[in-house]
Coordinates of C-alpha atoms and ligand atoms in Angstrom, one line a residue:
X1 CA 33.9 -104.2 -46.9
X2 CA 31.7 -103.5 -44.2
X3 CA 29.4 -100.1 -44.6
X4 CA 26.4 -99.3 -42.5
X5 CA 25.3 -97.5 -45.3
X6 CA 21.9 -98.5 -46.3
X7 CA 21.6 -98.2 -50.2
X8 CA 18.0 -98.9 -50.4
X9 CA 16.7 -95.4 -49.1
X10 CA 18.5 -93.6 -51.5
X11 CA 17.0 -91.2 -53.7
X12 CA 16.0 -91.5 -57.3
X13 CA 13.9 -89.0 -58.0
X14 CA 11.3 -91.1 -59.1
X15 CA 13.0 -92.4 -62.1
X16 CA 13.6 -96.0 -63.0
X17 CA 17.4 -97.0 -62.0
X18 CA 17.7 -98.3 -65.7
X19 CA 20.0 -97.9 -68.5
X20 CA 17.4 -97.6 -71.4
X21 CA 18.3 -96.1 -74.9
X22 CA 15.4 -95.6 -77.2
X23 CA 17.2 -94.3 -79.9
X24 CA 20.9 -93.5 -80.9
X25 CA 22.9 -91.2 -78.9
X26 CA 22.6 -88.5 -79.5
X27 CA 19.2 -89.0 -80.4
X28 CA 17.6 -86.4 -82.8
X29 CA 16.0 -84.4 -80.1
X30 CA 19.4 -83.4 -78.6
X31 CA 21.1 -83.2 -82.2
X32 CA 18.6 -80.4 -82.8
X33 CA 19.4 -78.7 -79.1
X34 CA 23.2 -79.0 -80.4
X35 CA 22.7 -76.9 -83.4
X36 CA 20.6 -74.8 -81.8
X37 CA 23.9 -74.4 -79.0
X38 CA 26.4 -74.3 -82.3
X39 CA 24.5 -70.9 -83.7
X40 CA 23.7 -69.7 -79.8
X41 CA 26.5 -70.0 -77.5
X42 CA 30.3 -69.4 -77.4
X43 CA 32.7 -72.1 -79.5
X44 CA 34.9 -71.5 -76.7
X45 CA 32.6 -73.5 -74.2
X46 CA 33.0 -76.9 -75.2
X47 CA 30.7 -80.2 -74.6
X48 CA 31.5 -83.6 -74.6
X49 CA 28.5 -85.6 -74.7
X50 CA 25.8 -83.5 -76.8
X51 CA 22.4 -85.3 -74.7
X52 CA 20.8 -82.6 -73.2
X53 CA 18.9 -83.6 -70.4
X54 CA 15.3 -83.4 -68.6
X55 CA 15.6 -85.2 -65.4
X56 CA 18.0 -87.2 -63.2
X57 CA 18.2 -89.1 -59.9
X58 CA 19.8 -91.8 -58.4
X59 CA 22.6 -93.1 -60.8
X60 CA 20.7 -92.1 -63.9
X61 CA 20.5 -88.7 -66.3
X62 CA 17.1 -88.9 -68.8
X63 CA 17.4 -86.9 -71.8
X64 CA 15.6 -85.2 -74.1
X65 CA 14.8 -88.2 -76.4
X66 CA 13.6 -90.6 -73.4
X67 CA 16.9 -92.5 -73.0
X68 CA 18.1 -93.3 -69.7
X69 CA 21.9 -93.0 -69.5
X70 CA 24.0 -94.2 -66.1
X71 CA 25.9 -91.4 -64.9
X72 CA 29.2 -91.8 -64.0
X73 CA 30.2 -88.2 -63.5
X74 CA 28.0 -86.6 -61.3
X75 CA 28.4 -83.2 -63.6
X76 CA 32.3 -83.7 -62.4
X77 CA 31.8 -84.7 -58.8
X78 CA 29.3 -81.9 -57.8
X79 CA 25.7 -84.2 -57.3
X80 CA 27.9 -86.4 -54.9
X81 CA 24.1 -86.7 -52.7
X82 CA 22.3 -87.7 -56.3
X83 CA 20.4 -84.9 -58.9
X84 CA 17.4 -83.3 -57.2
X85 CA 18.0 -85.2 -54.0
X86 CA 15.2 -84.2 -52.1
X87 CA 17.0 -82.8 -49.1
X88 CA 18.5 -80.5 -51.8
X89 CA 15.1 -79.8 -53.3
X90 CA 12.8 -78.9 -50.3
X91 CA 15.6 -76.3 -49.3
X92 CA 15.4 -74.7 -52.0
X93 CA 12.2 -74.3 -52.4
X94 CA 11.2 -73.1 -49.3
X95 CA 14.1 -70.4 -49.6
X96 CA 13.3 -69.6 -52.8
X97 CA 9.9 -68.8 -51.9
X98 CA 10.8 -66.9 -49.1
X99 CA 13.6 -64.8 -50.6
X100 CA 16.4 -65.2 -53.3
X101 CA 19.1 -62.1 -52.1
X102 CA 19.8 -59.7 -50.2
X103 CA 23.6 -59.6 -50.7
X104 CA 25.1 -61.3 -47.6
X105 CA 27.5 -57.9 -47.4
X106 CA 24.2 -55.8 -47.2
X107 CA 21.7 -57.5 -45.0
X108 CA 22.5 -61.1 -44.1
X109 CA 20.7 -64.0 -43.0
X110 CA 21.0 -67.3 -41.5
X111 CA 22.1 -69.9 -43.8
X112 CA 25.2 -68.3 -44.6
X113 CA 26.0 -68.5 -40.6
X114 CA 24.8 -72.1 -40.8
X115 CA 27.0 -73.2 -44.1
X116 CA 30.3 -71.7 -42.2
X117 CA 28.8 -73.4 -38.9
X118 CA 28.7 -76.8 -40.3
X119 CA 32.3 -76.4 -42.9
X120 CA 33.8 -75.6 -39.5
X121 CA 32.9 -78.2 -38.0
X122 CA 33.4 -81.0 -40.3
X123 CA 36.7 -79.7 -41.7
X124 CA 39.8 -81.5 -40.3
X125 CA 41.2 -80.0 -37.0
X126 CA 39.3 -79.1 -33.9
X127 CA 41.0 -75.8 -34.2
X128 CA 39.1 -72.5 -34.2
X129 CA 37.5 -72.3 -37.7
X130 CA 35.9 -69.6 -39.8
X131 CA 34.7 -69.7 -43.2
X132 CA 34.1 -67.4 -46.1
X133 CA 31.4 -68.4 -48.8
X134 CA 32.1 -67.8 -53.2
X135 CA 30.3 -69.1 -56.4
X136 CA 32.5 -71.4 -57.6
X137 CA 35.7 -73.2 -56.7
X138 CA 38.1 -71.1 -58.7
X139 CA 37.1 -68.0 -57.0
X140 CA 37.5 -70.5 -53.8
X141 CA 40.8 -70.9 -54.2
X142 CA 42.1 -67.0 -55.1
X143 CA 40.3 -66.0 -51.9
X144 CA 42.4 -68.4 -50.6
X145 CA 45.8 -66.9 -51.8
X146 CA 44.5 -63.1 -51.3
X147 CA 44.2 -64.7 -47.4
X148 CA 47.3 -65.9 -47.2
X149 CA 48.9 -63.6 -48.6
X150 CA 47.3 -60.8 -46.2
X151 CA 48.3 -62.9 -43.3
X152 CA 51.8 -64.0 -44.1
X153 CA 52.9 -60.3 -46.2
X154 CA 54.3 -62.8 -48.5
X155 CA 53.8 -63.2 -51.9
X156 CA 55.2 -66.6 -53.7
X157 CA 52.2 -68.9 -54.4
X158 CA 53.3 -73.0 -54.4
X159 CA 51.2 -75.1 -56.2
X160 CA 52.6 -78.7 -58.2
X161 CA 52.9 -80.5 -61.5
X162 CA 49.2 -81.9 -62.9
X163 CA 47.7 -79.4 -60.3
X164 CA 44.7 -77.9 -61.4
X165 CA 42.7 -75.0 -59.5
X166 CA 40.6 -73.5 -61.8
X167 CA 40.1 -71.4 -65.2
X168 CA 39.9 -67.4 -63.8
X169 CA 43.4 -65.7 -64.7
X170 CA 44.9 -65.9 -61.5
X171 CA 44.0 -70.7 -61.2
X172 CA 44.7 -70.2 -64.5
X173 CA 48.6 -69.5 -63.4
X174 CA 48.0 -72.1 -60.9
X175 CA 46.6 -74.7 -62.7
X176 CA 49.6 -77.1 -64.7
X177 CA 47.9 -77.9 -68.0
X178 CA 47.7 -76.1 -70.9
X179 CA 45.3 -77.3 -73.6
X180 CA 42.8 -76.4 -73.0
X181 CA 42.9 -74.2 -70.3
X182 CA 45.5 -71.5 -70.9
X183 CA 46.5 -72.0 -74.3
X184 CA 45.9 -67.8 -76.0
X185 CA 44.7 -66.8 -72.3
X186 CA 48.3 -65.1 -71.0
X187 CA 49.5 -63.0 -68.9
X188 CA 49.7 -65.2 -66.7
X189 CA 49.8 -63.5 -62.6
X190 CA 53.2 -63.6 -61.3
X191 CA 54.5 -65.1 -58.3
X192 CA 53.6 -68.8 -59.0
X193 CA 55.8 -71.4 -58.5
X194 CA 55.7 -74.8 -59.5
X195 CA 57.3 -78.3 -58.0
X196 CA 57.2 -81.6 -58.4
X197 CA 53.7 -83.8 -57.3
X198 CA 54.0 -87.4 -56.4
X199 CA 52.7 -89.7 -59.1
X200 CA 53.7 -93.4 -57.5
X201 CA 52.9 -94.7 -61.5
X202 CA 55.4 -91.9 -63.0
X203 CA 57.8 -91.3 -60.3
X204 CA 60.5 -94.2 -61.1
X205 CA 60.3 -95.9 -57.6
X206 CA 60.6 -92.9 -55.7
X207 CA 58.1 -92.7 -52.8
X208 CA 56.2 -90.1 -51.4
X209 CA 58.3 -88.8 -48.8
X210 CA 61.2 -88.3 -51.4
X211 CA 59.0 -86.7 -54.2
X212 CA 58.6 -84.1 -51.1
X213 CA 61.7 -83.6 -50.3
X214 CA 62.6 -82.7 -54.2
X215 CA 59.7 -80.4 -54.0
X216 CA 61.1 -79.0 -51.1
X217 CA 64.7 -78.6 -52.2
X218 CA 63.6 -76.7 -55.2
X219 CA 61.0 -74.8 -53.2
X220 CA 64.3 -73.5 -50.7
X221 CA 67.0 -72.9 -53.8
X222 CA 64.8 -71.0 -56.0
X223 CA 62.1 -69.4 -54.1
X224 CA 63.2 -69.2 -51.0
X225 CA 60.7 -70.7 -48.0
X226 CA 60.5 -67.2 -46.1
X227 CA 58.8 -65.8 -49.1
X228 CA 56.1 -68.1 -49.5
X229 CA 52.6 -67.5 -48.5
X230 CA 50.9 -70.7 -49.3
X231 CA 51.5 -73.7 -51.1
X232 CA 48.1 -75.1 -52.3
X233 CA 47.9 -79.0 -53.6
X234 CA 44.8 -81.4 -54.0
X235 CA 45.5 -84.4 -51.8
X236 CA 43.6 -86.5 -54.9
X237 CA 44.6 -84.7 -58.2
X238 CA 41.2 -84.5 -59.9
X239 CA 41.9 -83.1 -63.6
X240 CA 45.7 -84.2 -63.4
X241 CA 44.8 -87.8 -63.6
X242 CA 43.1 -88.6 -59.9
X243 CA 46.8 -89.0 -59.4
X244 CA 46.9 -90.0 -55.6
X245 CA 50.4 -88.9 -53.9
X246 CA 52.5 -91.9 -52.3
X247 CA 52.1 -92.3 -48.8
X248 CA 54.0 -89.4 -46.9
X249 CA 53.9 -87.1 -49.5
X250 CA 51.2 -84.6 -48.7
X251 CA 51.6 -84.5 -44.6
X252 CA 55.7 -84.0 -45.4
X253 CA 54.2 -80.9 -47.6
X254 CA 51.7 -79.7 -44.5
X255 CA 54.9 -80.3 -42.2
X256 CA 57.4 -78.3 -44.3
X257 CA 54.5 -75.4 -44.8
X258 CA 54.3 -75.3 -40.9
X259 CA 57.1 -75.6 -40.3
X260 CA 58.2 -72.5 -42.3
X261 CA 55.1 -70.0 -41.6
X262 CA 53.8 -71.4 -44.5
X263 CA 49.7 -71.6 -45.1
X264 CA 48.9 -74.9 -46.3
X265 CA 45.7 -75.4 -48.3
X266 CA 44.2 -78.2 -49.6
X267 CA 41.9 -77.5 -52.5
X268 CA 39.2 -80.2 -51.8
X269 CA 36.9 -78.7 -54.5
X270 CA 36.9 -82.0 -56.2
X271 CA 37.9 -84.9 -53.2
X272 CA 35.9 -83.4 -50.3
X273 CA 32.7 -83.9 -49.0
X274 CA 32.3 -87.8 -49.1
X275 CA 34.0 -88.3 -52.5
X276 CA 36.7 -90.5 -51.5
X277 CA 35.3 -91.8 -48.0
X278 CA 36.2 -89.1 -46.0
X279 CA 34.5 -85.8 -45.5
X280 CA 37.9 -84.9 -46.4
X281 CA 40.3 -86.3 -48.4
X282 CA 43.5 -84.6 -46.3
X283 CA 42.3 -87.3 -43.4
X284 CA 43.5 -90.1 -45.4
X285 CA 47.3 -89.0 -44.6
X286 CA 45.8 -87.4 -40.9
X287 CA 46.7 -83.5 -42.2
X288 CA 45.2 -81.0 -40.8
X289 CA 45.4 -78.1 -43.5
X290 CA 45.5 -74.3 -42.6
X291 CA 43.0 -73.5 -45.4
X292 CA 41.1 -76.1 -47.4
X293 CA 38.9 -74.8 -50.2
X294 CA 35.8 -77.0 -50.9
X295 CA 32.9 -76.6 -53.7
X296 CA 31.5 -79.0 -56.5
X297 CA 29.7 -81.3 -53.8
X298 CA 29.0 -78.8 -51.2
X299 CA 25.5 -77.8 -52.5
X300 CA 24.2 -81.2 -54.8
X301 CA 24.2 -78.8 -57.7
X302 CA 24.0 -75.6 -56.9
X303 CA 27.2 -72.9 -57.3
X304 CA 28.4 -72.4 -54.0
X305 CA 32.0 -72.5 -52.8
X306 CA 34.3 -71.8 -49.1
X307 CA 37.4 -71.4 -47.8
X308 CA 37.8 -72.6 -44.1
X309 CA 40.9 -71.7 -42.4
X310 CA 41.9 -71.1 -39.3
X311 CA 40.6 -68.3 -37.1
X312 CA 43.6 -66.3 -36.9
X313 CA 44.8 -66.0 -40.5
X314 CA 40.6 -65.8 -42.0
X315 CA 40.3 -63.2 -39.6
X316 CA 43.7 -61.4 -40.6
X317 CA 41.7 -59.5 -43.4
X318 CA 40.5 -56.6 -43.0
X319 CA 37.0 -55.9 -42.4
X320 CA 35.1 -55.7 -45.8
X321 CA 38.2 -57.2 -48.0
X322 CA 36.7 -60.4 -48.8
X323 CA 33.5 -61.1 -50.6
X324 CA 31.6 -60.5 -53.6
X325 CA 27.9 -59.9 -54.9
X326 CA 26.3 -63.6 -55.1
X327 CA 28.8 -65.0 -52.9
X328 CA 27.0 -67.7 -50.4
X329 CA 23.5 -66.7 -51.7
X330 CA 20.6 -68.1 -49.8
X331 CA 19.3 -70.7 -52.4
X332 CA 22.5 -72.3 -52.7
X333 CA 23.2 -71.9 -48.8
X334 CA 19.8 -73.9 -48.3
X335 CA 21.2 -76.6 -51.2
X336 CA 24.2 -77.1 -49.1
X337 CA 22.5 -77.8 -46.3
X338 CA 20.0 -80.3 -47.5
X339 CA 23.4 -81.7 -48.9
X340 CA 25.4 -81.9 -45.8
X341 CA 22.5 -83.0 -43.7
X342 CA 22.0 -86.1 -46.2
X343 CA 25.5 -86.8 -46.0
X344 CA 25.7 -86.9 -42.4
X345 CA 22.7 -88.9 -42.1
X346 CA 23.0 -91.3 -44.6
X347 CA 26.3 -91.9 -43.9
X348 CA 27.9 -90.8 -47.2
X349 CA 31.2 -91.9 -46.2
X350 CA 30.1 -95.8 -45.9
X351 CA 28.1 -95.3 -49.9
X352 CA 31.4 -93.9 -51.1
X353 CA 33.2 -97.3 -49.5
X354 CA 31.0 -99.4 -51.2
X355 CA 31.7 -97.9 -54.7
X356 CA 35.1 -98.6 -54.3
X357 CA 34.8 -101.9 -52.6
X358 CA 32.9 -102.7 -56.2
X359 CA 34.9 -100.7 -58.1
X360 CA 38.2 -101.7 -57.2
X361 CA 38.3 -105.7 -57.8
X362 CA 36.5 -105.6 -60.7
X363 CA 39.0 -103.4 -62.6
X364 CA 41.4 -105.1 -61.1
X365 CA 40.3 -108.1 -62.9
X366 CA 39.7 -106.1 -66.1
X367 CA 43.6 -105.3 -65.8
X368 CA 44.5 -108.8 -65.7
X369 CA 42.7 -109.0 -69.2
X370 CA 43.7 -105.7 -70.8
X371 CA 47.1 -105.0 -70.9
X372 CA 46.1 -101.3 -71.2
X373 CA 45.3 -100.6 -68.3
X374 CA 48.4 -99.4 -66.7
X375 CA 47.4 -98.5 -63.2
X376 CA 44.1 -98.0 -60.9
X377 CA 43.9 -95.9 -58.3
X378 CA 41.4 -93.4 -56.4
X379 CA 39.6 -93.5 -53.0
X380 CA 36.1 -94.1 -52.3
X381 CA 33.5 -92.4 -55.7
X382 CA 37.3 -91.1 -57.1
X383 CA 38.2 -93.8 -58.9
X384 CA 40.5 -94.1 -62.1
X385 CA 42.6 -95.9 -64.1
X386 CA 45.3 -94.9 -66.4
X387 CA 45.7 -96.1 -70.0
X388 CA 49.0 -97.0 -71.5
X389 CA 50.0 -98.8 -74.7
X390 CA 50.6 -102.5 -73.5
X391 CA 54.1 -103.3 -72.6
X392 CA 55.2 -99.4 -72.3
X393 CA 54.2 -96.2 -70.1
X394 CA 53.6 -94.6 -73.1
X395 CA 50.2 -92.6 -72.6
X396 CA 46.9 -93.9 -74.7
X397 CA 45.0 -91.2 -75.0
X398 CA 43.8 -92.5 -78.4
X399 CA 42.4 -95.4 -76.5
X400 CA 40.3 -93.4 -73.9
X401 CA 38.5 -91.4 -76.3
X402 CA 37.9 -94.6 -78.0
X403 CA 36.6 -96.3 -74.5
X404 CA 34.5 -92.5 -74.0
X405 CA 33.0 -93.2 -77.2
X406 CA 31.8 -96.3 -76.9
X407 CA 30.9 -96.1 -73.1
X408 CA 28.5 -92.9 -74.6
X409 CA 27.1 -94.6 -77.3
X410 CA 26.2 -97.4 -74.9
X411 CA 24.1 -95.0 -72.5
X412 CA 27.5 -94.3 -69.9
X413 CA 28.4 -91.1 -69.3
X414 CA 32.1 -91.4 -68.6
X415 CA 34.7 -88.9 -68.4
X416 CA 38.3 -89.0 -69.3
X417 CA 40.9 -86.9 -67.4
X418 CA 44.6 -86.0 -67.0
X419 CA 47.8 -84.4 -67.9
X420 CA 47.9 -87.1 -70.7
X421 CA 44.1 -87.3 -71.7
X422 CA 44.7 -91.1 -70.8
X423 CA 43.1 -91.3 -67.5
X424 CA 39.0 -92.7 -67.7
X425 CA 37.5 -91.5 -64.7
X426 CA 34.9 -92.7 -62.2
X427 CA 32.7 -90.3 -60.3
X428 CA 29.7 -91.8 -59.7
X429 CA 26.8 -90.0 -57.3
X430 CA 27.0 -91.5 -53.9
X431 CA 22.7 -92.6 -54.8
X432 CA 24.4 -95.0 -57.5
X433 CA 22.5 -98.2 -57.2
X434 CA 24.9 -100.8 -56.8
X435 CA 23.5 -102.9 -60.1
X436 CA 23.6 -100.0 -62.7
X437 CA 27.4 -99.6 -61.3
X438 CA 27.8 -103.3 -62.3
X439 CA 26.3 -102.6 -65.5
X440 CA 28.5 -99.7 -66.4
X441 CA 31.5 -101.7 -65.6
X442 CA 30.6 -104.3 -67.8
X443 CA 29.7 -101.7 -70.8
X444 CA 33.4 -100.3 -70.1
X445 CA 34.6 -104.1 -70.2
X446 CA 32.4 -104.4 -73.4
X447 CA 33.8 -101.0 -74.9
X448 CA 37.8 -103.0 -74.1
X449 CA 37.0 -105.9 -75.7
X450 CA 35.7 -104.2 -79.0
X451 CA 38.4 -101.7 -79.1
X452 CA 41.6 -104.3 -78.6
X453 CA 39.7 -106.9 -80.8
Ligands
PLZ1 N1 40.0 -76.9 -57.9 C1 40.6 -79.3 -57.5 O1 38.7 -79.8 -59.5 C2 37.1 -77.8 -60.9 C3 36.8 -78.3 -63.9 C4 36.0 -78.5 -65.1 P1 35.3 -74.3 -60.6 N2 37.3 -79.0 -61.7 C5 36.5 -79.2 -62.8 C6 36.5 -77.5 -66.2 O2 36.9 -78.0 -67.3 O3 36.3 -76.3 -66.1 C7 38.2 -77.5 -59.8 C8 38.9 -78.5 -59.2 C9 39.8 -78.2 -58.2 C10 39.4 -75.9 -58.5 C11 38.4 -76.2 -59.5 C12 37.7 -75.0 -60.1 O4 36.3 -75.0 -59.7 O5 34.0 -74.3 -59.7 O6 35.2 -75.0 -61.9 O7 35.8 -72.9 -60.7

């Protein structure tokens, strides 16, 4: 694959692109941080790697005991331009010597302008565009539905199997999965429907196009299409399994939403801003969404998140409805710009390309060799593949905590994902050297061959 992405500028934040362990992991510095965290912070907020870290850059995170581990996760696709890139950093600095909040609602400033400036822009459709800026993507995405609601006077909410849209109690009820993210939590809010995704691996040789028009039947019969105010889907499912729909699915969904009055979002907090090789990962399939909520990669780390949308139905609101206290604070406005102007000028897109063009054929070949390995699939830094016992479709979760472990132990942070807990997941920072990728494919291929020996 052809990129004109130049790797070798990419930043590292002056730290050697090496995997490097110096003692076991976790080494005894962070196993004292984790008892410290065990008396000190909420059971309820769970970690799955217990390193606690110093520094990071490029493809690596450097923890507490001098080990160098090859991050594969980006903190789940949010340092998409690398940790403490310094586009990132000198924004932040300078605005966090200047001033850290006024309240936007109170007495605003420029970077909030500029943040909505540049999502309308490089969100899909050359349509008239405003934006509205949140903390983080869950709040993202129930501005979202109290927009559409406003502007349709509707009230059913669509959202599909595996979907997930965050952990606040209205995402809650949108998101699919219960362990762990709803399990004790309920009442869930009312007015949320689900249908059925398209899963090409799961879906018995249905395509795309006729997934939809299941989804659609049931969303006619039993809701009713006049009373729906939006139907939100992720065009990549991130923690339902990086499930990518069949070919037809998601514009047949846009196209029914349209067609109906419908807003159609597309929550891109995981799959946008370069993660898959688009700005946006509705391109792919050409759709131009009504609302798209993005987050995670916006800002290289810090909490910011948006709705886009089109000028007529953000504007529907009435003045003062919308917002929040921190919501698009300066600091992370200034992160978000130092991130967007990296992407645009390093041409992010072409670095996510070339992860996959590495990525791709060398688990392809890994599939070849381990029967396991059901199915690959992702776009661009969103790659996955799904476990399975060999011979069956019978999920292995067993065997991707197994892979986790080993891939930890071995100084790779990987992350598992999905409905099933079988999906291992790739999400790389776009600054990933292209060896240290090699390397933590061939500590994955290592972690196979010692767990099906
Ligand atoms: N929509 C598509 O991927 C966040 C969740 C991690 P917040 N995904 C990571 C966890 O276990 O909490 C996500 C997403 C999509 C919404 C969200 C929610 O974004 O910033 O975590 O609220």
């Amino acid at each position: 694959m052809t990129t004109t992405a130049d790797r070798s500028t990419t930043p590292t934040n002056g730290l050697p692109q090496e995997r490097r362990l110096v003692t076991s992991i976790p080494g005894p510095k962070s196993q004292a941080l984790q008892a410290r965290k065990t008396e000190a912070v909420s059971a309820g907020i769970g970690v799955m790697l217990p390193v606690y870290v110093v520094k990071a850059g490029g493809g690596v995170l450097v923890d507490v005991d001098g080990n160098s581990l090859i991050d594969m996760g980006s903190g789940i696709a949010v340092t998409t331009v690398g940790n403490a890139n310094p586009d990132v950093v000198a924004g932040v600095q300078q605005q966090v010597a200047d001033f850290t909040h006024t309240c936007f609602m109170v007495t605003p400033y420029s970077g909030y302008v500029e943040v909505c400036e540049a999502l309308n822009r490089l969100t899909p459709g050359d349509h008239t565009k405003r934006s509205a800026l949140f903390n983080s993507g869950a709040e993202a995405v129930e501005n979202a539905v109290k927009i559409a609601r406003a502007y349709t006077k509707r009230q059913a909410v669509v959202v599909v199997e595996h979907g997930y849209h965050g952990r606040t109690n209205l995402t809650m009820a949108l998101t699919a999965k219960n362990m762990p993210y709803k399990q004790s939590f309920g009442p869930f809010a009312p007015e949320v429907y689900r249908v059925p995704t398209s899963y090409p691996y799961r879906d018995r040789g249905l395509k795309g196009p006729e997934m939809a028009q299941i989804a659609i039947t049931r969303i006619e019969k039993e809701i009713g299409a006049a009373n729906v105010a939006a139907i939100i889907i992720e065009p990549i499912q991130g923690e339902g399994g990086f499930i990518v729909p069949g070919d037809g699915y998601f514009s047949a969904m846009a196209d029914f939403a349209t067609a109906n009055g419908i807003v159609f979002v597309a929550d891109e907090i995981q799959s946008g801003f370069c993660r898959t090789g688009d700005w946006f990962a509705s391109e792919y399939e050409g759709v131009v969404p009504d609302m798209i909520t993005t987050a995670k990669g916006i800002a290289g780390g810090l909490p910011l998140a948006a709705v886009t949308g089109r000028a007529e139905i953000m504007d529907s609101v009435h003045a003062g409805g919308l917002g929040g206290t921190y919501g698009g604070n300066p600091v992370a406005c200034a992160a978000a710009l130092g991130s967007i102007r990296w992407m645009e000028e390093q041409d992010a897109n072409g670095l996510a390309k070339a992860i996959e063009a590495v990525m791709l054929p060398r688990l392809t070949s890994m599939a070849e060799r381990f029967p396991a390995i059901g199915d690959i699939r992702g776009r661009g830094a969103m790659i996955a593949i799904e476990l399975v016992v060999p011979g069956t479709m019978d999920p292995d979760a067993g065997l991707a905590a197994t892979l986790n472990t080993f891939c930890h132990a071995n100084g790779v942070v990987t992350l598992t994902t999905g409905t099933y807990g079988n999906v291992f997941r790739f999400l790389p920072p776009l600054t990933m050297p292209i060896p240290l990728l090699e390397e933590a494919l061939g500590i994955l291929e290592q972690a196979f061959e010692a767990a099906t020996s």
